[in-house]
Coordinates of C-alpha atoms in Angstrom, one line a residue:
V483 CA 0.0 0.0 0.0
L484 CA 2.8 2.4 1.0
S485 CA 4.9 1.6 -2.1
E486 CA 2.1 2.0 -4.6
S487 CA 1.0 5.3 -2.9
I488 CA 4.5 6.7 -3.3
I489 CA 5.0 5.6 -6.9
M490 CA 1.7 7.2 -7.8
F491 CA 3.3 10.6 -7.2
S492 CA 5.8 9.9 -10.0
E493 CA 2.9 9.3 -12.4
V494 CA 1.5 12.8 -12.1
L495 CA 3.3 14.1 -15.1
T496 CA 3.0 10.8 -17.0
I497 CA -0.8 10.7 -16.7
S498 CA -1.1 14.4 -17.4
V499 CA 1.0 14.0 -20.6
R500 CA -1.1 11.0 -21.6
Q501 CA -4.3 13.0 -21.1
A502 CA -2.9 15.9 -23.1
L503 CA -2.0 13.5 -25.9
S504 CA -5.5 12.0 -25.8
R505 CA -7.0 15.5 -26.2
H506 CA -4.8 16.7 -29.0
A507 CA -4.6 13.4 -30.8
T508 CA -8.4 13.1 -30.7
F509 CA -8.8 16.6 -32.2
A510 CA -6.3 15.8 -35.0
L511 CA -7.9 12.4 -35.7
S512 CA -11.4 13.8 -35.7
Q513 CA -10.4 16.4 -38.3
N514 CA -8.6 13.8 -40.5
R515 CA -5.2 15.3 -39.8
T516 CA -3.3 12.0 -39.6
D517 CA 0.2 13.5 -39.9
E518 CA -0.5 15.8 -37.0
F519 CA -1.9 12.9 -35.0
V520 CA 1.4 11.0 -35.4
E521 CA 3.4 14.1 -34.6
Y522 CA 1.6 14.6 -31.3
L523 CA 2.2 11.0 -30.3
S524 CA 5.9 11.1 -31.4
T525 CA 6.5 14.3 -29.5
G526 CA 4.7 13.1 -26.5
R527 CA 6.8 9.9 -26.4
R528 CA 10.0 11.9 -26.5
L529 CA 8.8 13.8 -23.4
L530 CA 7.7 10.5 -21.7
F531 CA 11.2 9.1 -22.2
M532 CA 12.6 12.1 -20.3
V533 CA 10.1 11.6 -17.5
A534 CA 10.9 7.9 -17.4
G535 CA 14.6 8.7 -16.8
A536 CA 13.8 11.1 -14.0
V537 CA 11.5 8.6 -12.3
F538 CA 14.2 5.9 -12.6
V539 CA 16.8 8.1 -10.8
I540 CA 14.3 9.1 -8.1
G541 CA 12.9 5.6 -7.7
V542 CA 16.4 4.0 -7.3
T543 CA 17.3 6.6 -4.7
L544 CA 14.1 5.9 -2.7
S545 CA 14.7 2.2 -3.0
L546 CA 18.1 2.3 -1.4
S547 CA 16.8 4.5 1.5
F548 CA 13.3 3.0 1.8
P549 CA 13.8 1.5 5.3
L550 CA 15.3 4.7 6.6
L551 CA 12.6 7.0 5.3
F552 CA 9.6 4.9 6.4
K553 CA 8.6 2.5 9.1
V554 CA 9.4 -1.0 7.9
P555 CA 8.9 -4.0 10.2
D556 CA 12.0 -5.8 11.4
G557 CA 13.3 -8.3 8.8
F558 CA 11.7 -6.6 5.9
A559 CA 14.4 -3.9 5.2
Q560 CA 16.1 -5.6 2.3
Q561 CA 12.8 -7.0 0.9
S562 CA 11.3 -3.5 0.9
R563 CA 14.3 -2.2 -1.1
I564 CA 13.9 -4.9 -3.8
H565 CA 10.1 -4.6 -3.7
F566 CA 10.2 -0.8 -4.4
S567 CA 12.9 -1.3 -7.1
L568 CA 10.6 -3.7 -8.9
I569 CA 7.7 -1.4 -8.7
T570 CA 9.9 1.5 -10.0
I571 CA 11.1 -0.6 -12.9
A572 CA 7.5 -1.5 -13.8
C573 CA 6.5 2.2 -13.7
V574 CA 9.6 3.3 -15.8
L575 CA 8.9 0.7 -18.5
S576 CA 5.2 1.6 -18.8
I577 CA 5.8 5.4 -19.1
P578 CA 6.8 5.6 -22.8
N579 CA 4.1 3.1 -23.6
S580 CA 1.5 5.7 -22.6
V581 CA 1.3 7.0 -26.2
F582 CA -0.3 3.7 -27.3
W583 CA -2.9 4.1 -24.5
A584 CA -3.6 7.6 -25.8
A585 CA -3.9 6.4 -29.4
L586 CA -6.5 3.8 -28.5
Y587 CA -8.2 6.4 -26.4
A588 CA -8.4 8.7 -29.4
K589 CA -9.9 5.8 -31.4
Q590 CA -12.4 5.3 -28.6
R591 CA -11.4 1.6 -28.2
F592 CA -12.4 1.3 -24.6
D593 CA -13.1 -2.3 -25.1
L594 CA -9.4 -3.0 -25.6
I595 CA -8.3 -0.5 -22.9
N596 CA -10.6 -2.0 -20.3
L597 CA -9.8 -5.6 -21.3
S598 CA -6.1 -5.0 -20.8
T599 CA -6.6 -3.3 -17.4
S600 CA -8.9 -6.1 -16.3
V601 CA -6.5 -8.9 -17.4
G602 CA -3.7 -7.2 -15.5
L603 CA -5.7 -6.8 -12.3
V604 CA -7.1 -10.4 -12.4
L605 CA -3.6 -11.7 -13.1
R606 CA -2.3 -9.9 -10.0
A607 CA -5.1 -11.1 -7.8
V608 CA -4.7 -14.7 -8.9
C609 CA -0.9 -14.7 -8.6
I610 CA -1.0 -13.2 -5.1
F611 CA -3.8 -15.6 -3.9
V612 CA -1.9 -18.6 -5.2
Y613 CA 1.4 -17.4 -3.8
F614 CA 0.1 -16.8 -0.2
W615 CA -1.9 -20.0 -0.4
L616 CA 1.1 -22.2 -1.2
V617 CA 3.8 -20.4 0.7
P618 CA 3.6 -20.2 4.6
Y619 CA 3.2 -16.8 6.0
R620 CA 6.6 -16.7 7.7
E621 CA 8.4 -17.6 4.5
S622 CA 6.5 -15.2 2.2
S623 CA 8.3 -12.0 1.0
L624 CA 7.6 -8.6 -0.4
T625 CA 9.8 -9.4 -3.3
A626 CA 7.2 -11.8 -4.6
Y627 CA 4.6 -9.1 -4.6
G628 CA 6.9 -6.7 -6.4
T629 CA 7.5 -9.4 -9.0
V630 CA 3.8 -9.9 -9.5
F631 CA 3.3 -6.2 -9.9
L632 CA 6.0 -6.0 -12.6
V633 CA 4.5 -9.0 -14.5
M634 CA 1.0 -7.5 -14.3
T635 CA 2.2 -4.1 -15.6
L636 CA 4.2 -5.6 -18.4
T637 CA 1.3 -7.7 -19.5
Q638 CA -1.1 -4.8 -19.6
N639 CA 1.3 -2.6 -21.6
M640 CA 2.2 -5.4 -24.0
M641 CA -1.5 -6.0 -24.8
I642 CA -2.0 -2.3 -25.4
Y643 CA 1.0 -2.1 -27.7
R644 CA -0.1 -5.1 -29.8
W645 CA -3.7 -3.9 -30.0
C646 CA -2.6 -0.4 -31.0
R647 CA -0.5 -1.9 -33.8
R648 CA -3.4 -4.0 -34.9
V649 CA -6.0 -1.2 -34.9
M650 CA -3.7 1.3 -36.5
P651 CA -1.2 -0.7 -38.6
G652 CA 0.0 2.2 -40.7
I653 CA 0.8 4.5 -37.8
K654 CA 4.6 4.9 -37.2
I655 CA 5.6 6.6 -34.0
S656 CA 9.3 7.6 -34.3
S657 CA 11.7 10.4 -33.4
R658 CA 11.6 11.5 -37.1
T659 CA 8.1 13.0 -36.5
F660 CA 9.1 14.8 -33.3
R661 CA 8.0 18.4 -33.5
P662 CA 9.4 20.9 -30.9
E663 CA 6.4 23.3 -31.5
K664 CA 4.1 20.5 -30.2
V665 CA 5.9 20.4 -26.8
R666 CA 4.4 23.7 -25.6
E667 CA 0.9 22.6 -26.5
I668 CA 1.3 19.3 -24.7
L669 CA 2.9 20.7 -21.6
S670 CA 0.4 23.5 -21.4
F671 CA -2.5 21.1 -21.2
S672 CA -0.5 18.8 -18.9
G673 CA 0.0 21.6 -16.5
H674 CA -3.7 22.1 -16.0
T675 CA -4.5 18.4 -15.6
S676 CA -1.5 17.8 -13.3
L677 CA -3.0 20.2 -10.8
V678 CA -6.2 18.1 -10.6
R679 CA -4.1 14.9 -10.4
I680 CA -1.9 16.3 -7.5
S681 CA -5.0 17.4 -5.5
A682 CA -6.4 13.8 -5.9
L683 CA -3.1 12.3 -4.7
L684 CA -2.9 14.6 -1.7
H685 CA -6.4 13.6 -0.8
Q686 CA -5.9 9.8 -1.3
N687 CA -2.2 8.7 -1.3
A688 CA -0.5 11.2 1.0
A689 CA -2.6 9.8 3.8
N690 CA -0.9 6.4 3.5
V691 CA 2.6 8.1 3.7
L692 CA 1.6 10.1 6.8
I693 CA -0.1 7.1 8.5
N694 CA 3.1 5.1 8.0
I695 CA 5.3 7.8 9.5
F696 CA 3.2 8.5 12.5
W697 CA 1.5 5.2 13.3
G698 CA 3.3 2.4 11.4
P699 CA 2.6 -0.2 8.8
S700 CA -0.3 -2.0 10.6
M701 CA -2.4 1.2 10.4
N702 CA -1.6 1.4 6.7
A703 CA -3.4 -2.0 6.3
V704 CA -6.4 -0.8 8.4
H705 CA -6.8 2.4 6.4
S706 CA -6.4 0.6 3.1
V707 CA -9.2 -1.9 4.0
A708 CA -11.4 0.9 5.3
T709 CA -11.3 2.9 2.1
K710 CA -12.0 0.0 -0.2
L711 CA -15.9 0.4 -0.2
P712 CA -16.0 4.2 -0.8
T713 CA -13.3 3.7 -3.5
M714 CA -15.4 1.0 -5.2
V715 CA -18.5 3.3 -5.1
Y716 CA -16.5 6.2 -6.6
R717 CA -15.2 4.0 -9.4
I718 CA -18.7 2.7 -10.2
F719 CA -20.4 6.1 -10.5
I720 CA -17.6 8.6 -11.3
E721 CA -15.0 6.7 -13.4
T722 CA -17.8 5.5 -15.8
S723 CA -18.1 9.1 -16.9
W724 CA -14.5 9.2 -18.1
V725 CA -15.4 7.1 -21.2
L726 CA -17.3 10.2 -22.5
T727 CA -14.2 12.4 -22.5
P728 CA -13.0 11.5 -26.0
T729 CA -16.6 11.7 -27.3
F730 CA -16.9 15.2 -26.0
T731 CA -13.5 16.0 -27.5
D732 CA -14.6 14.6 -30.8
L733 CA -17.8 16.6 -30.8
A734 CA -15.8 19.7 -30.0
A735 CA -13.4 19.1 -32.8
R736 CA -16.3 18.7 -35.2
G737 CA -18.1 21.8 -33.8
E738 CA -21.2 19.8 -32.9
R739 CA -22.1 21.8 -29.8
D740 CA -25.8 20.8 -29.7
K741 CA -24.9 17.1 -29.5
A742 CA -22.4 17.7 -26.8
E743 CA -25.0 19.6 -24.7
R744 CA -27.6 16.9 -25.2
L745 CA -25.1 14.2 -24.2
L746 CA -24.0 16.1 -21.1
L747 CA -27.6 16.6 -19.9
A748 CA -28.7 13.0 -20.6
F749 CA -25.7 11.5 -18.8
S750 CA -26.0 13.9 -15.9
K751 CA -29.7 12.8 -15.4
I752 CA -28.8 9.1 -15.6
L753 CA -25.9 9.5 -13.1
A754 CA -28.1 11.5 -10.7
I755 CA -30.9 8.8 -10.8
G756 CA -28.3 6.1 -10.3
T757 CA -26.6 7.6 -7.3
Y758 CA -29.7 8.7 -5.3
P759 CA -30.3 5.2 -3.8

């Protein structure tokens, strides 16, 4: 819980860049500007490689000093270092792959995005269940969980990459189509979305860090279990609205304001009726 809460802070800029790419790429694709669509993705990937390098350096530094910065139970110091290193590697490897998530997002292929996410989560759950079922508690290790997290992340991203290539076989994302003038547009939009992301992280993930520092790892577990139900409710009712984002972007790109307003009002009514009970 603590490790994943910390690594989420490194994903602020990553997710913000991915959202910026989704916005600009959707606009370009909706207006049949395929070349510009590729330029946004290529430019964004160059930025994400830079972010990945920074995350790697910070992650390795935190991995080495993890037991010193946080309260780690006796006997878990070395395991916590390896565990956080594996999570860092998983995060670093997935960062440049965000452009393929953005490309599928622009194509509105939520079936493929959701399938890859579900497969990764189910894979993690099954692996963890089998591991702790077969291995006695006193012989289990945090390293195993870090390995499962790495495998899950790689599986998700490999599926996204292959599906993106299948859906858009003619699209070539390379450094040749990098455009410096696109950097400002991407970072400008990323700056606004990162503020929203940071506020959410301070509300959700910072609590795990503070709880660990003041009350220790056992209270991390109590807090994590306690927040599962409200988190589930939030995802059921709020995150479902996210699938409409590229639709609104597509309508805005086409100048179809009336359709966007009707969609907004209809979905708002449905969501309100669904949440009242």
